[in-house]
Amino acid sequence: MNLLSIIVLLPLLGFLLNGLLGPRLGRTFVTVVGCGLPILAFVVVVRAFALLQSSGGETPLIEVAYTWASIGDSRFDIAFYFDRLSAVMALIVTGVGSLIHIYSTGYMKDDPGYARYFAYLNLFLFFMLMLVLGRSLLVCFVGWEGVGLASYLLIGFWFEDPAKAAAGKKAFITNRIGDAGFLLGMFLIYRTLGTLEMDQINAAFAAPVLPTVSASLVGLLLFIGATGKSAQIPLHVWLPDAMAGPTPVSALIHAATMVTAGVYLIARLNGVYQHAPEASQVVAVIGVLTAFFAATIAIVQTVIKKVLAYSSISQLGFMF
């Protein structure tokens, strides 16, 4: 039924319609498209979740959209994977995301960039769903980079203000540092296992004979990427400045969805971390330090959005 492709493509359609036609067709069109398509995506996620539950929740839905590249014996597919973990994340992204879109219609009603704003929000949902539903690390990484782009565009939405433009650049550059670790971990896994599909990676590490690669090294490299996206020490510095964007952006990206991507990656590759006690200990120590450190900073903040930013960083530390 191509349900998973529909879930991912609906926000992309919203981005294209509002980006190309929104400024000419007016705010009613922008509102209907910008809010209606995410709500429709949520409905389709609920339908996919019902199908998953009908099988007892044990058989994931797997869908290959198309083959991206074939290189020698290797084939890289744009494939989607829907199990209990990705179902929870997809429900949050589309459900909470839709509510924030609806709230934004009032918050941004007098802004001249109304159509551009909703186009960016829809683009963010598209990439976040790619990240969450991607079966392989490659598809996940496309979404990973895409949400970084959308975050940059939304944090610096009011780019006429140099301080807000600088905040967007800070978030973008800080996350690129973490992404270097993600890439190195991905290359190491592919060189050893010959696959980037996360269910197969977990299966390889669950086999009686473990892969020759160090699980702790892979785990540490991927965790570097997670520290950037989820604002953990020492790459936590971008999130408080990210409050420069419109407040609904802070709710959608920097509290509800994008910042949990790092935690999701660790959970998704649990097979690796079960055989990586050293990496798991590092994850735990960084999480504890971040939880305490950010909470103590939040106590003395006087701007409420900064309080919420440091509080979010602290809670993410607890999640790790």
mmCIF file of C-alpha atoms in Angstrom, residues 89-317:
data_model
loop_
_atom_site.group_PDB
_atom_site.id
_atom_site.type_symbol
_atom_site.label_atom_id
_atom_site.label_comp_id
_atom_site.label_asym_id
_atom_site.label_seq_id
_atom_site.Cartn_x
_atom_site.Cartn_y
_atom_site.Cartn_z
ATOM 1 C CA MET A 89 8.763 8.479 16.924
ATOM 2 C CA ALA A 90 6.618 8.852 13.788
ATOM 3 C CA LEU A 91 3.500 9.380 15.895
ATOM 4 C CA ILE A 92 5.278 12.092 17.907
ATOM 5 C CA VAL A 93 6.748 13.809 14.837
ATOM 6 C CA THR A 94 3.452 13.941 12.932
ATOM 7 C CA GLY A 95 1.091 14.268 15.910
ATOM 8 C CA VAL A 96 2.929 16.871 17.977
ATOM 9 C CA GLY A 97 4.208 18.453 14.754
ATOM 10 C CA SER A 98 0.647 18.939 13.479
ATOM 11 C CA LEU A 99 -0.406 20.628 16.722
ATOM 12 C CA ILE A 100 2.557 22.997 16.518
ATOM 13 C CA HIS A 101 1.681 23.797 12.906
ATOM 14 C CA ILE A 102 -1.856 24.692 14.019
ATOM 15 C CA TYR A 103 -0.545 26.881 16.852
ATOM 16 C CA SER A 104 1.770 28.614 14.386
ATOM 17 C CA THR A 105 -1.157 29.881 12.342
ATOM 18 C CA GLY A 106 -1.947 32.305 15.137
ATOM 19 C CA TYR A 107 1.604 32.987 16.296
ATOM 20 C CA MET A 108 2.845 33.931 12.808
ATOM 21 C CA LYS A 109 -0.366 35.429 11.382
ATOM 22 C CA ASP A 110 1.076 38.924 10.917
ATOM 23 C CA ASP A 111 4.507 37.860 9.696
ATOM 24 C CA PRO A 112 5.326 38.758 6.063
ATOM 25 C CA GLY A 113 7.205 35.452 5.696
ATOM 26 C CA TYR A 114 4.127 33.346 6.551
ATOM 27 C CA ALA A 115 4.328 31.101 3.460
ATOM 28 C CA ARG A 116 8.100 30.667 3.769
ATOM 29 C CA TYR A 117 7.711 29.730 7.432
ATOM 30 C CA PHE A 118 5.215 26.939 6.728
ATOM 31 C CA ALA A 119 7.288 25.705 3.800
ATOM 32 C CA TYR A 120 10.295 25.362 6.136
ATOM 33 C CA LEU A 121 8.209 23.610 8.825
ATOM 34 C CA ASN A 122 6.900 21.087 6.289
ATOM 35 C CA LEU A 123 10.441 20.550 4.988
ATOM 36 C CA PHE A 124 11.589 19.810 8.517
ATOM 37 C CA LEU A 125 8.840 17.194 8.988
ATOM 38 C CA PHE A 126 9.837 15.525 5.703
ATOM 39 C CA PHE A 127 13.471 15.160 6.739
ATOM 40 C CA MET A 128 12.593 14.128 10.294
ATOM 41 C CA LEU A 129 10.399 11.339 8.959
ATOM 42 C CA MET A 130 13.240 10.252 6.645
ATOM 43 C CA LEU A 131 15.492 10.066 9.713
ATOM 44 C CA VAL A 132 12.974 8.129 11.797
ATOM 45 C CA LEU A 133 11.670 5.733 9.141
ATOM 46 C CA GLY A 134 14.892 5.141 7.188
ATOM 47 C CA ARG A 135 15.880 1.475 7.231
ATOM 48 C CA SER A 136 19.541 2.162 6.529
ATOM 49 C CA LEU A 137 22.071 4.484 8.081
ATOM 50 C CA LEU A 138 22.361 6.140 4.668
ATOM 51 C CA VAL A 139 18.681 7.143 4.531
ATOM 52 C CA CYS A 140 18.842 8.111 8.200
ATOM 53 C CA PHE A 141 21.852 10.318 7.447
ATOM 54 C CA VAL A 142 19.989 12.093 4.636
ATOM 55 C CA GLY A 143 17.260 12.936 7.126
ATOM 56 C CA TRP A 144 19.901 13.755 9.750
ATOM 57 C CA GLU A 145 21.484 16.377 7.496
ATOM 58 C CA GLY A 146 18.118 17.584 6.261
ATOM 59 C CA VAL A 147 16.806 18.420 9.728
ATOM 60 C CA GLY A 148 20.068 20.308 10.284
ATOM 61 C CA LEU A 149 19.333 22.372 7.173
ATOM 62 C CA ALA A 150 15.722 23.005 8.209
ATOM 63 C CA SER A 151 16.860 23.928 11.711
ATOM 64 C CA TYR A 152 19.331 26.433 10.266
ATOM 65 C CA LEU A 153 16.618 27.983 8.082
ATOM 66 C CA LEU A 154 14.141 28.243 10.961
ATOM 67 C CA ILE A 155 16.518 29.460 13.678
ATOM 68 C CA GLY A 156 17.666 32.200 11.322
ATOM 69 C CA PHE A 157 14.153 32.792 9.983
ATOM 70 C CA TRP A 158 14.353 36.496 10.862
ATOM 71 C CA PHE A 159 17.761 36.762 9.211
ATOM 72 C CA GLU A 160 17.573 40.561 8.942
ATOM 73 C CA ASP A 161 18.688 40.543 12.605
ATOM 74 C CA PRO A 162 22.448 39.708 12.631
ATOM 75 C CA ALA A 163 22.182 38.022 16.054
ATOM 76 C CA LYS A 164 19.487 35.629 14.817
ATOM 77 C CA ALA A 165 21.433 34.857 11.641
ATOM 78 C CA ALA A 166 24.527 34.140 13.754
ATOM 79 C CA ALA A 167 22.517 31.771 15.982
ATOM 80 C CA GLY A 168 21.469 29.788 12.911
ATOM 81 C CA LYS A 169 25.060 29.524 11.729
ATOM 82 C CA LYS A 170 26.244 28.438 15.183
ATOM 83 C CA ALA A 171 23.726 25.589 15.286
ATOM 84 C CA PHE A 172 24.594 24.491 11.753
ATOM 85 C CA ILE A 173 28.375 24.485 12.243
ATOM 86 C CA THR A 174 28.288 22.811 15.669
ATOM 87 C CA ASN A 175 26.199 19.974 14.274
ATOM 88 C CA ARG A 176 28.635 19.438 11.405
ATOM 89 C CA ILE A 177 31.287 18.528 13.974
ATOM 90 C CA GLY A 178 29.088 15.774 15.337
ATOM 91 C CA ASP A 179 28.142 14.625 11.839
ATOM 92 C CA ALA A 180 31.796 13.891 11.070
ATOM 93 C CA GLY A 181 31.689 11.230 13.806
ATOM 94 C CA PHE A 182 28.447 9.803 12.403
ATOM 95 C CA LEU A 183 30.009 9.507 8.947
ATOM 96 C CA LEU A 184 33.157 7.795 10.235
ATOM 97 C CA GLY A 185 31.060 5.290 12.177
ATOM 98 C CA MET A 186 28.933 4.634 9.107
ATOM 99 C CA PHE A 187 32.004 4.084 6.901
ATOM 100 C CA LEU A 188 33.496 1.691 9.463
ATOM 101 C CA ILE A 189 30.303 -0.363 9.660
ATOM 102 C CA TYR A 190 29.983 -0.590 5.880
ATOM 103 C CA ARG A 191 33.610 -1.579 5.412
ATOM 104 C CA THR A 192 33.220 -4.405 7.936
ATOM 105 C CA LEU A 193 29.673 -5.661 7.322
ATOM 106 C CA GLY A 194 28.996 -4.572 3.737
ATOM 107 C CA THR A 195 25.572 -3.214 4.688
ATOM 108 C CA LEU A 196 24.108 -0.059 6.179
ATOM 109 C CA GLU A 197 20.655 -1.454 6.986
ATOM 110 C CA MET A 198 20.180 -1.044 10.707
ATOM 111 C CA ASP A 199 18.184 -4.223 11.320
ATOM 112 C CA GLN A 200 20.943 -6.223 9.605
ATOM 113 C CA ILE A 201 23.625 -4.419 11.627
ATOM 114 C CA ASN A 202 21.855 -5.352 14.865
ATOM 115 C CA ALA A 203 21.472 -8.931 13.639
ATOM 116 C CA ALA A 204 25.199 -9.134 12.817
ATOM 117 C CA PHE A 205 26.124 -8.068 16.353
ATOM 118 C CA ALA A 206 23.593 -10.529 17.803
ATOM 119 C CA ALA A 207 25.119 -13.468 15.881
ATOM 120 C CA PRO A 208 27.227 -16.094 17.734
ATOM 121 C CA VAL A 209 30.354 -14.865 15.902
ATOM 122 C CA LEU A 210 30.737 -11.123 16.335
ATOM 123 C CA PRO A 211 31.980 -8.879 13.490
ATOM 124 C CA THR A 212 35.690 -8.096 13.465
ATOM 125 C CA VAL A 213 35.111 -4.387 14.011
ATOM 126 C CA SER A 214 35.249 -2.933 17.532
ATOM 127 C CA ALA A 215 31.680 -2.330 18.687
ATOM 128 C CA SER A 216 32.930 0.274 21.164
ATOM 129 C CA LEU A 217 34.722 2.237 18.439
ATOM 130 C CA VAL A 218 31.616 2.211 16.247
ATOM 131 C CA GLY A 219 29.463 3.131 19.229
ATOM 132 C CA LEU A 220 31.694 6.059 20.197
ATOM 133 C CA LEU A 221 31.784 7.453 16.656
ATOM 134 C CA LEU A 222 28.000 7.293 16.332
ATOM 135 C CA PHE A 223 27.639 8.850 19.779
ATOM 136 C CA ILE A 224 29.706 11.829 18.626
ATOM 137 C CA GLY A 225 26.990 12.439 16.041
ATOM 138 C CA ALA A 226 24.336 11.997 18.699
ATOM 139 C CA THR A 227 25.987 14.559 21.019
ATOM 140 C CA GLY A 228 25.728 17.166 18.262
ATOM 141 C CA LYS A 229 22.101 16.551 17.370
ATOM 142 C CA SER A 230 20.941 16.077 20.965
ATOM 143 C CA ALA A 231 23.065 18.910 22.432
ATOM 144 C CA GLN A 232 25.196 16.913 24.868
ATOM 145 C CA ILE A 233 28.542 18.001 26.324
ATOM 146 C CA PRO A 234 30.694 19.302 24.636
ATOM 147 C CA LEU A 235 28.418 20.078 21.640
ATOM 148 C CA HIS A 236 25.593 21.514 23.756
ATOM 149 C CA VAL A 237 26.444 25.151 23.053
ATOM 150 C CA TRP A 238 24.146 25.619 20.048
ATOM 151 C CA LEU A 239 20.781 24.841 21.643
ATOM 152 C CA PRO A 240 20.357 27.901 23.938
ATOM 153 C CA ASP A 241 21.167 30.220 21.007
ATOM 154 C CA ALA A 242 18.675 28.304 18.845
ATOM 155 C CA MET A 243 15.890 30.016 20.795
ATOM 156 C CA ALA A 244 16.423 32.967 18.412
ATOM 157 C CA GLY A 245 13.894 31.424 16.031
ATOM 158 C CA PRO A 246 10.096 31.718 16.353
ATOM 159 C CA THR A 247 8.801 30.069 19.540
ATOM 160 C CA PRO A 248 6.858 27.276 17.736
ATOM 161 C CA VAL A 249 10.168 26.307 16.091
ATOM 162 C CA SER A 250 11.699 25.893 19.535
ATOM 163 C CA ALA A 251 8.787 23.629 20.485
ATOM 164 C CA LEU A 252 8.887 21.500 17.325
ATOM 165 C CA ILE A 253 12.601 21.192 16.636
ATOM 166 C CA HIS A 254 14.464 21.957 19.825
ATOM 167 C CA ALA A 255 12.188 20.331 22.365
ATOM 168 C CA ALA A 256 9.951 17.681 20.790
ATOM 169 C CA THR A 257 11.578 16.033 17.790
ATOM 170 C CA MET A 258 14.996 16.857 16.334
ATOM 171 C CA VAL A 259 16.946 16.873 19.582
ATOM 172 C CA THR A 260 15.708 13.356 20.337
ATOM 173 C CA ALA A 261 17.278 12.088 17.088
ATOM 174 C CA GLY A 262 20.558 11.275 18.838
ATOM 175 C CA VAL A 263 18.757 9.246 21.502
ATOM 176 C CA TYR A 264 16.773 7.495 18.755
ATOM 177 C CA LEU A 265 19.982 6.539 16.906
ATOM 178 C CA ILE A 266 21.451 4.929 20.037
ATOM 179 C CA ALA A 267 18.212 3.031 20.674
ATOM 180 C CA ARG A 268 17.905 1.996 17.024
ATOM 181 C CA LEU A 269 21.417 0.460 17.065
ATOM 182 C CA ASN A 270 20.991 -1.202 20.446
ATOM 183 C CA GLY A 271 22.620 -4.367 19.063
ATOM 184 C CA VAL A 272 25.919 -2.499 18.721
ATOM 185 C CA TYR A 273 25.813 -0.996 22.219
ATOM 186 C CA GLN A 274 24.967 -4.318 23.872
ATOM 187 C CA HIS A 275 28.445 -5.440 22.819
ATOM 188 C CA ALA A 276 30.128 -2.107 23.543
ATOM 189 C CA PRO A 277 30.345 -1.715 27.345
ATOM 190 C CA GLU A 278 33.044 0.977 27.086
ATOM 191 C CA ALA A 279 30.986 3.088 24.652
ATOM 192 C CA SER A 280 27.853 2.545 26.740
ATOM 193 C CA GLN A 281 29.693 3.769 29.826
ATOM 194 C CA VAL A 282 30.796 6.903 27.965
ATOM 195 C CA VAL A 283 27.186 7.492 26.877
ATOM 196 C CA ALA A 284 26.022 7.154 30.474
ATOM 197 C CA VAL A 285 28.724 9.429 31.920
ATOM 198 C CA ILE A 286 28.144 12.165 29.312
ATOM 199 C CA GLY A 287 24.397 11.882 29.904
ATOM 200 C CA VAL A 288 24.765 12.260 33.681
ATOM 201 C CA LEU A 289 27.170 15.189 33.374
ATOM 202 C CA THR A 290 24.943 16.952 30.853
ATOM 203 C CA ALA A 291 21.821 16.380 32.953
ATOM 204 C CA PHE A 292 23.443 17.949 36.033
ATOM 205 C CA PHE A 293 25.433 20.662 34.274
ATOM 206 C CA ALA A 294 22.562 21.989 32.145
ATOM 207 C CA ALA A 295 20.076 21.883 35.038
ATOM 208 C CA THR A 296 22.344 24.028 37.221
ATOM 209 C CA ILE A 297 22.674 26.575 34.391
ATOM 210 C CA ALA A 298 18.884 26.603 33.884
ATOM 211 C CA ILE A 299 18.389 27.572 37.535
ATOM 212 C CA VAL A 300 20.045 30.976 37.085
ATOM 213 C CA GLN A 301 18.670 31.939 33.659
ATOM 214 C CA THR A 302 16.380 34.975 33.530
ATOM 215 C CA VAL A 303 14.978 34.543 29.993
ATOM 216 C CA ILE A 304 12.286 31.868 30.001
ATOM 217 C CA LYS A 305 13.275 30.427 26.598
ATOM 218 C CA LYS A 306 16.842 29.973 27.871
ATOM 219 C CA VAL A 307 15.470 28.222 30.959
ATOM 220 C CA LEU A 308 13.547 25.861 28.684
ATOM 221 C CA ALA A 309 16.577 25.331 26.440
ATOM 222 C CA TYR A 310 18.880 24.275 29.268
ATOM 223 C CA SER A 311 16.076 22.235 30.808
ATOM 224 C CA SER A 312 15.706 20.384 27.482
ATOM 225 C CA ILE A 313 19.454 19.697 27.391
ATOM 226 C CA SER A 314 19.251 18.325 30.939
ATOM 227 C CA GLN A 315 16.307 16.051 30.128
ATOM 228 C CA LEU A 316 18.102 14.741 27.045
ATOM 229 C CA GLY A 317 21.012 13.840 29.327
#
